[in-house]
Amino acid sequence: MSESPETRSLVSASSQLNLTDIDAIDDKEFDIPQVDTPPTLESILNEPEDEDEPFVLEDTSLLNIESLDTHSCETSSLASSDSGDRTHMKRRKRLAESNSTVHGSVLRHSILKGISAQIVSAADKVDAGLPTAVTVSNVIAVGTSHGLALVFDPNQALRLCLGSTAVGAQYGAVSALSINNDCTRLLCGFAKGQITMWDLANGKLLRTITDAHPPGTAILHIKFTDDPTLAICNDSGGSVFELAFRRVMGMRTCESRCLFSGSKGEVCCIEPLHAKKELRDHPIAQYCLLAMASLTKILVIGLKPSLKVWMTFPYGKMDPASVPLLAWHFVAVQKEINPMLVFCRGDAVHFLLVKKEESGAIHVSKSRQLHLHYDLISLTWINSRTLVLLDSAEKLHVIDRPSQEELDNVDIAEVELIYNSSHFKSLATGGNVSQALALVGEKACYQSVCSYGGQIVYLGTKSVHVMTLRNWRERVDHLLKQERFLEALSLAWSFHEGTARAVVGLFGDPNKRKGVVADKMTEILFQYADRSLKKCPEQGKIQVMEQHFQDMVPVMVDYCLLLQRTDLLFNQIYSKLGENSVAKGVFLECLEPYILSDRLTGLAPHVMKDLLVHFQDNGMMDSIEACIVHLDITSLDIQQVVQMCWEHHLHDAMIYVYNSGMNDYINPMEKLLQVISPLLRAGKSLSDEKVTMGNKLLVYISCCLAGRAYPLGDIPEDLVPLVKNQVFEFLVRLHSVEAAPDEEVYPSIRTLLHFDTREFLNVLALTFEDFKNDKQALEYQQRIVDILLQVMVDNSDFTPSQVGCLFTFLARQLSKPDNTLFVNRKLFDQVLEFLCSPDDDSRHTERQQVLLELLHAGGVVQFEEKRLISLAEKAEFYQICEFMYEKKHLYDKIIYCYLKDPLRKGEVFNYIHNILSIPGYSPEEKQSVWDEAMEHLKELVSIDPSKAADLVAIHFADEIHNIIDQLEEDYLLFQFLKCLLDPREGSQNQRLLRLNPDLYELYIELLCRFSPAQVTEFLQTSEHYRMEEAVQITRKHNLHEPLSYLLEKKGDVHGAFLVLLETLKHNLSLLTDGNEAVSNELDPMRSVEISLEETIALCQRCSNCLNQQQREALWFPLLEAMMSPQKLLKATACQHTSESLKQMTMQVLGSMTGFIALPSIIQRILQDPVYGRGKLSEIQGLILGMLETFSYEQTLLETTTSLLNHDLHWSLSHLRAAVSKGLHPRLDHCSICLQHYRRKLEADDEIIIFSCGHLYHCQCLQSKECGVQGEGPPGWSCYKCTSSSKGGWPGERSVAEVRRGRTTSLAQIKVTSVHNTTFGDARGRKLLSDLALDPQQTQAFDQLRCIYRGPSRLAILTELSHSRGSEKPSLLNPTQPGSGSIFHSENFQLKLSPPPLMEE
């Protein structure tokens, strides 16, 4: 078998290279087909790719790195998950439609055992040292640490041993190797900088180069270019040199040229572009491109025809320890073959496409970018579509370039890869390299990885390893060895469909390739079927066996259908599974979802027979019916199926078999009608099963008349007219085929009308829509209408609704513009008489709805309007009347219809409002409606007072007095006024109305009569009544609480108090008399408590506005009223009542102490006959309670005074400390003129120092207008501190500015200097300073107070004291939020800690 250049490699042909001792490939063993025409490199590269648009993989998780199968014996590959969801009884696995992709084991790992053994042997026997570098061509060359180069032939035999340990001691280790294209020359670079060239034919040393680059640097890379006389080397100084080999007069020479100096940034990786023989004529090959990777950027230069830089690309941000990587390969993109450069440093791989433009310039464009989650140390092409990456954890990752998908990963830690760190650090020459290059060299393994001909060689410390791509068969078989059948099938199907990645071994015509893969999949399916039987649990529950086959059988069905091999499914596989009864049953049941989805349209006869028997035995009749209507009729035994359908009532299946198998569309109708017709004629009710059958019959008739097949699909076009005619003939048939003697005419139509009149007429209506141009069909239409009228009119078997449906149907047909039907108008009159018959009260609503529907359908033109209205009024069909009045614009009469209709009375309000509000009606029409509404307003109020009130407020505001006169009944008037006037009802009528107070007073009068408990609340919320009249009304009805409220509001506090006091005395008398029968609604004690609370609240509200005498006139009668009943209770010995009254008396005393002097209270108590006589113990409780209150208030006053004094002392002491604090200037010169403060010689030179530390001459401040005018001596403000404010005057400083830390002088010290001659002597003198609280200091004090602004402690204690004394509402203890209490303030904070000390 001939080889393409792309596939020629060390391990591709075992006849030439015996390198793969682990996995040798044999054509016969793997059944590799012969290829007539082997593919060329261009044909492989020209395989289509979807790369028209650039693609950048942004999310590394798309690589599916985490779902790796680590159970592979050789490699770990991407594993398939279950990849299918079960549907239809949880049995079907949709593996073929799974979104997850299975790649299997893509890489084959082989060890070159022969070479590995000889490397170890050489190290032991000849002291060759450890391997350091490797390169591959037609031979393999391995460099060692002692300066030897071992060359092996394809059979792994040692062919040459170049160099010696003596030379190695001089040159150091072999640090780089390179073989030219024709495999005749070998270049060796050494750790101490020397370069040697060897003839691979005879092992002769051709050149020793010692001056190609600066001495003292190691050779990191040496590379032949496509020109055999040109090579590139890179040393540990970061420089790159071009080596040109010449032969002049028999002398071999080498000329060196520096391409890149390491002083501009060290280069640590170089890669020349190599073109194979097939691409030597490529336009770019002539430029001899070289890619170089420095520590900061990538460069692409051309060596020919002259040196030129074509591209530079900076890295951007990256890890300085990451290794720069480069790799070239020719790829096919957009039907062109061009070189692609892949470079990487860290975890981002960049793809650069290189093209030659028409102008001759080289154009480099960024194609795409791949983001990884690991750092790379090696990057290698294995073919034009696949890259192999090696990460820092020594794991290989196989990446598909077009999709950027990871196909496989392999851990090669066992290889013990050789790293080139010592060469990058140049240890052999003293380590004179930069720290950056040495850091990169920690993970450098450039000389340990080499690719050639579709394989990659990795050099370990004791072995040499080869990675190649497995061919497609090997990948599938690898999964089969592990019994991963599902993944093997999924992978094989991807080969079949051409969606697999990294495919090797499939060539030629696509159809031939599909055939080869299909044969392999067939073989796998046979193995899978055998395995399913072998692995079946022999013992255990039947459910376990069923679950086993439910997991496996759908997979076989799926792939057989995908391969279109139903013969394989129903013959070999079904025969195998038929050996197990459980497997056979599961197989038959799992066919159902494929049949229902039309993926399986035909079954083999023996399978179909078994399917029906199995479903019938298991009672799965619904499944049988669902499957039959989807199957090809030719696979069915028609007689068997029809018989089974009738026995089990599978009507859909029966209809389908008759229609598709025998083209008989009438027989199913006859059979279904024969079932339901006798029951309907006998007047019996139908069972649910019979109703379902009748509905199916209607749908079937509708489908036949519409040209659709039942239950699915369409009738063949050539049969559609014939089927329609047959169905019409069947419907209009006078008698059935086997008619009984007493059978009525037209049995088909009669039966369908009795079954469901409305739906049958709907079927006919849909059918008539298609009869526009069919003359014969129009004749059938008229004939059917005549039959319908003949059957239903004058027939007592049909209800009014059924008759109405018929005439509604006729009215709709007659109203069409292209109508051709004729119906006698007298029939409509008969129907009208029948529906409006006043003698029959049954089904009144039904008759009205039927007639209304008939009118809406266009039947109104069939009737005389006056007669229709007359009959409707007699029959009380008010909706019919409304319909006719609406048509004649008699809107006022519609009100009458609403009022008479008990079901729609509530809708009259909206109707009246809409007529009167919505534009579009004439003034006359609106006036007639208005008059009619006014006439029936009493009736409207009785229907809904609330809606009537809203209507009156909007449209009848001027007629309210007339309306009130109409409402003669008081309670009805009360309800109306309540909805109209009371704001508590939520109405907005008061905003629309401006009514006289007498209406409100009338409502108060009615409220006192019908709802006295709500009078006070209404008086509080309304302001439209007159005070005197309201007082008289409440006094008339003896309502104390409302009367008290009105008197208080009027200003008669004493009168209000007397009313409440009278109520309190009355309740006390009921309590002391023990007459509990008088008040059944409320407990007497509770009545007293409520009355007392109201009275106390009144006294507290009014006491603030009264003098002492007036206050005593309120509180002392209240106290006397509470004390007097206690004498009466002593005789009755009611201890509980007495204690309660004492508690209430204490409540009165506690409330009045804030308004009445304490001696007056004690004197009044002692004068009372109850407490004035007897023992002191009787009044001990009252006296002690008052003394306790006095003691509490005294303590409160003393504490408050102490706190105030403490606060005042603290504020003043800190203010004094602040203003008297010494000032220390920051500088010794003026902040304005920048001269020393002793600059002037005048005797009276003033200096101003501020607390912020700035110092000024007085004259300088005056020049800047920084003086502050105010009462007292003039003040100053700091110029520098105030000049930063936003354009304001220096003295205008806000509190906010102070809080931001801008300083203003708390004190200004005026220093008066003496004459220059005596200034030095005056240093010991005490400087005169004037301390004064000037305007600036006052401002600072105000700002200090603002900082600690909040409720004073006195205010807090006052609130607490009143809260403790009484929890009842009062002016001092408001209950409503926002009523003045400091506790309800949003900014209230209780600061318990003392204020912070100011800085000294």
Coordinates of C-alpha atoms in Angstrom, one line a residue, residues 243-501:
L243 CA 25.0 30.3 9.4
A244 CA 25.8 30.2 5.7
F245 CA 27.8 27.1 4.7
R246 CA 30.2 27.5 1.7
R247 CA 32.7 25.3 0.0
V248 CA 35.5 27.4 -1.6
M249 CA 38.3 25.6 -3.4
G250 CA 37.6 22.4 -1.4
M251 CA 37.6 24.3 1.9
R252 CA 34.4 24.1 4.0
T253 CA 33.6 27.5 5.5
C254 CA 30.8 29.0 7.6
E255 CA 29.8 32.6 7.6
S256 CA 27.9 34.0 10.5
R257 CA 25.4 36.9 10.5
C258 CA 23.6 38.3 13.5
L259 CA 19.9 38.4 12.9
F260 CA 18.8 39.6 16.3
S261 CA 20.9 40.8 19.2
G262 CA 20.1 39.6 22.7
S263 CA 20.7 43.1 24.0
K264 CA 17.3 44.1 22.5
G265 CA 15.5 41.3 24.4
E266 CA 16.6 37.6 24.6
V267 CA 15.2 35.2 22.0
C268 CA 14.6 31.8 23.5
C269 CA 12.8 30.0 20.7
I270 CA 13.2 30.0 16.9
E271 CA 11.3 28.1 14.2
P272 CA 12.0 28.3 10.5
L273 CA 9.2 27.5 8.1
H274 CA 9.7 24.1 6.4
A275 CA 7.9 23.2 3.2
K276 CA 7.7 19.6 2.0
K277 CA 8.5 18.6 -1.5
E278 CA 4.9 19.0 -2.7
L279 CA 4.9 22.6 -1.4
R280 CA 8.4 23.7 -2.4
D281 CA 6.9 25.8 -5.2
H282 CA 4.5 27.7 -2.8
P283 CA 4.9 31.5 -3.2
I284 CA 5.9 31.9 0.4
A285 CA 8.7 29.3 0.4
Q286 CA 11.0 31.6 -1.5
Y287 CA 11.1 34.0 1.5
C288 CA 12.6 31.5 3.8
L289 CA 10.5 32.7 6.8
L290 CA 11.8 32.5 10.3
A291 CA 9.7 32.9 13.5
M292 CA 11.5 34.0 16.7
A293 CA 10.0 34.3 20.2
S294 CA 11.7 36.7 22.6
L295 CA 10.8 37.3 26.2
T296 CA 8.5 40.2 25.1
K297 CA 7.3 39.6 21.6
I298 CA 7.0 37.4 18.5
L299 CA 8.9 38.3 15.3
V300 CA 8.5 36.9 11.8
I301 CA 11.3 37.7 9.4
G302 CA 12.2 36.8 5.9
L303 CA 15.8 35.7 5.2
K304 CA 15.5 35.9 1.4
P305 CA 15.9 37.6 -0.9
S306 CA 17.0 40.1 1.7
L307 CA 16.5 40.3 5.4
K308 CA 13.2 41.9 6.3
V309 CA 10.9 42.0 9.3
W310 CA 7.3 41.1 8.3
M311 CA 5.6 41.1 11.7
T312 CA 6.0 41.8 15.4
F313 CA 3.4 40.8 18.0
P314 CA 3.8 41.7 21.7
Y315 CA 2.6 39.2 24.3
G316 CA 0.9 41.5 26.7
K317 CA 0.5 40.5 30.3
M318 CA 1.8 37.0 31.0
D319 CA 3.6 34.9 33.6
P320 CA 7.4 35.6 33.3
A321 CA 8.1 31.9 34.1
S322 CA 6.0 30.7 31.1
V323 CA 7.8 29.2 28.1
P324 CA 7.4 30.9 24.6
L325 CA 6.4 28.3 22.0
L326 CA 6.3 28.4 18.2
A327 CA 5.1 25.9 15.5
W328 CA 4.6 26.2 11.7
H329 CA 2.3 24.1 9.5
F330 CA 0.6 24.5 6.2
V331 CA -3.2 24.5 6.5
A332 CA -6.2 24.8 4.1
V333 CA -8.3 27.8 4.9
Q334 CA -11.0 29.2 2.5
K335 CA -9.8 26.8 -0.2
E336 CA -6.2 28.1 -0.1
I337 CA -3.1 26.4 1.4
N338 CA -1.0 28.8 3.5
P339 CA 1.3 28.5 6.4
M340 CA -0.1 29.0 9.9
L341 CA 2.0 30.0 12.8
V342 CA 0.9 29.0 16.2
F343 CA 2.5 30.7 19.2
C344 CA 1.8 30.5 22.9
R345 CA 3.2 31.8 26.1
G346 CA 1.3 30.7 29.2
D347 CA -2.4 29.7 28.7
A348 CA -3.4 31.5 25.5
V349 CA -2.7 30.0 22.1
H350 CA -2.7 32.3 19.1
F351 CA -3.1 31.3 15.5
L352 CA -1.6 33.5 12.8
L353 CA -2.3 33.0 9.1
V354 CA 0.5 34.0 6.7
K355 CA -0.4 35.0 3.1
K356 CA 1.4 36.5 0.2
E357 CA -0.4 39.5 -1.2
E358 CA -0.5 40.4 -4.9
S359 CA 1.9 43.2 -4.3
G360 CA 4.5 40.6 -3.1
A361 CA 4.3 41.6 0.6
I362 CA 3.7 39.1 3.3
H363 CA 0.5 39.6 5.2
V364 CA 0.1 38.1 8.7
S365 CA -3.5 38.1 10.2
K366 CA -4.7 36.8 13.5
S367 CA -7.0 33.9 12.8
R368 CA -8.3 32.9 16.2
Q369 CA -7.3 32.4 19.8
L370 CA -7.7 29.5 22.3
H371 CA -7.8 30.1 26.0
L372 CA -6.7 27.2 28.3
H373 CA -6.8 26.6 32.0
Y374 CA -3.2 25.3 32.1
D375 CA 0.3 26.6 31.2
L376 CA 2.0 25.0 28.2
I377 CA 5.6 23.9 27.9
S378 CA 5.4 22.3 24.4
L379 CA 3.2 22.9 21.3
T380 CA 3.4 20.6 18.3
W381 CA 1.4 20.0 15.1
I382 CA 0.6 16.4 14.4
N383 CA -1.3 17.2 11.2
S384 CA -2.9 20.2 9.6
R385 CA -6.0 19.9 11.8
T386 CA -4.7 18.6 15.1
L387 CA -2.3 20.0 17.7
V388 CA -0.7 18.2 20.6
L389 CA -0.1 20.4 23.7
L390 CA 2.0 19.5 26.7
D391 CA 1.2 21.4 29.9
S392 CA 3.4 22.0 32.9
A393 CA 2.0 19.0 34.7
E394 CA 3.3 16.8 31.9
K395 CA -0.1 16.0 30.4
L396 CA -0.7 15.9 26.7
H397 CA -3.8 17.5 25.3
V398 CA -5.0 16.8 21.7
I399 CA -6.8 19.8 20.3
D400 CA -8.8 19.9 17.1
R401 CA -7.8 23.2 15.4
P402 CA -11.1 24.0 13.5
S403 CA -13.4 23.4 16.4
Q404 CA -10.9 24.1 19.2
E405 CA -12.3 21.1 21.0
E406 CA -10.1 18.9 23.2
L407 CA -10.2 15.4 21.9
D408 CA -8.0 13.4 24.3
N409 CA -5.5 13.8 27.1
V410 CA -2.6 11.6 28.2
D411 CA -0.5 11.8 31.3
I412 CA 3.2 11.2 30.3
A413 CA 4.8 11.7 33.7
E414 CA 6.2 8.2 33.4
V415 CA 8.3 9.4 30.4
E416 CA 10.5 11.5 32.8
L417 CA 10.9 14.2 30.2
I418 CA 14.3 15.8 29.7
Y419 CA 14.3 19.6 30.4
N420 CA 16.9 22.0 29.0
S421 CA 17.2 24.2 32.1
S422 CA 21.0 23.9 32.4
H423 CA 21.6 25.1 28.9
F424 CA 19.2 28.1 29.4
K425 CA 21.1 28.9 32.5
S426 CA 24.4 28.3 30.6
L427 CA 25.9 26.5 33.6
A428 CA 28.6 25.0 31.5
T429 CA 30.0 28.5 30.8
G430 CA 29.6 30.0 34.2
G431 CA 25.9 30.9 34.2
N432 CA 26.3 34.3 32.6
V433 CA 22.6 34.7 31.5
S434 CA 19.8 37.1 32.6
Q435 CA 17.5 36.1 35.4
A436 CA 14.5 36.3 33.0
L437 CA 16.0 33.8 30.6
A438 CA 17.0 31.5 33.5
L439 CA 13.4 31.7 34.8
V440 CA 12.0 30.7 31.4
G441 CA 14.5 27.8 31.2
E442 CA 13.1 26.1 34.3
K443 CA 10.4 24.4 32.2
A444 CA 12.1 24.5 28.7
C445 CA 12.0 21.2 26.9
Y446 CA 12.5 22.3 23.3
Q447 CA 15.1 19.7 22.5
S448 CA 13.1 16.8 24.1
V449 CA 10.1 17.0 21.7
C450 CA 10.3 16.6 18.0
S451 CA 7.6 15.9 15.3
Y452 CA 8.0 14.3 12.0
G453 CA 5.5 12.8 9.5
G454 CA 2.5 12.7 11.7
Q455 CA 4.1 11.5 14.9
I456 CA 5.8 13.2 17.9
V457 CA 8.9 11.8 19.7
Y458 CA 9.4 12.6 23.4
L459 CA 12.8 12.1 25.0
G460 CA 12.9 10.7 28.5
T461 CA 15.8 10.1 30.9
K462 CA 15.9 6.4 30.0
S463 CA 13.5 6.0 27.1
V464 CA 12.2 7.4 23.8
H465 CA 8.4 7.6 23.3
V466 CA 6.3 8.1 20.2
M467 CA 2.7 9.6 20.0
T468 CA 0.7 9.0 16.9
L469 CA -3.0 9.3 16.0
R470 CA -5.0 6.1 16.1
N471 CA -6.9 5.2 12.9
W472 CA -10.6 5.1 13.1
R473 CA -10.9 1.4 13.5
E474 CA -8.4 1.3 16.3
R475 CA -10.3 4.0 18.2
V476 CA -13.5 2.1 17.9
D477 CA -11.9 -1.2 18.9
H478 CA -10.2 0.4 21.8
L479 CA -13.6 1.3 23.3
L480 CA -14.9 -2.2 22.5
K481 CA -12.1 -3.8 24.4
Q482 CA -13.3 -1.9 27.4
E483 CA -16.9 -3.0 26.6
R484 CA -17.9 0.6 26.2
F485 CA -20.4 -0.2 23.4
L486 CA -22.5 2.9 23.6
E487 CA -19.5 5.1 23.1
A488 CA -18.1 2.9 20.4
L489 CA -21.4 3.2 18.5
S490 CA -21.6 6.9 19.0
L491 CA -18.0 7.3 17.8
A492 CA -18.6 5.1 14.8
W493 CA -21.7 7.1 13.9
S494 CA -19.6 10.3 14.0
F495 CA -17.2 8.6 11.5
H496 CA -20.2 7.7 9.4
E497 CA -21.6 11.2 9.3
G498 CA -18.2 12.9 8.9
T499 CA -18.5 14.8 12.2
A500 CA -15.6 13.0 13.9
R501 CA -12.3 14.8 14.7

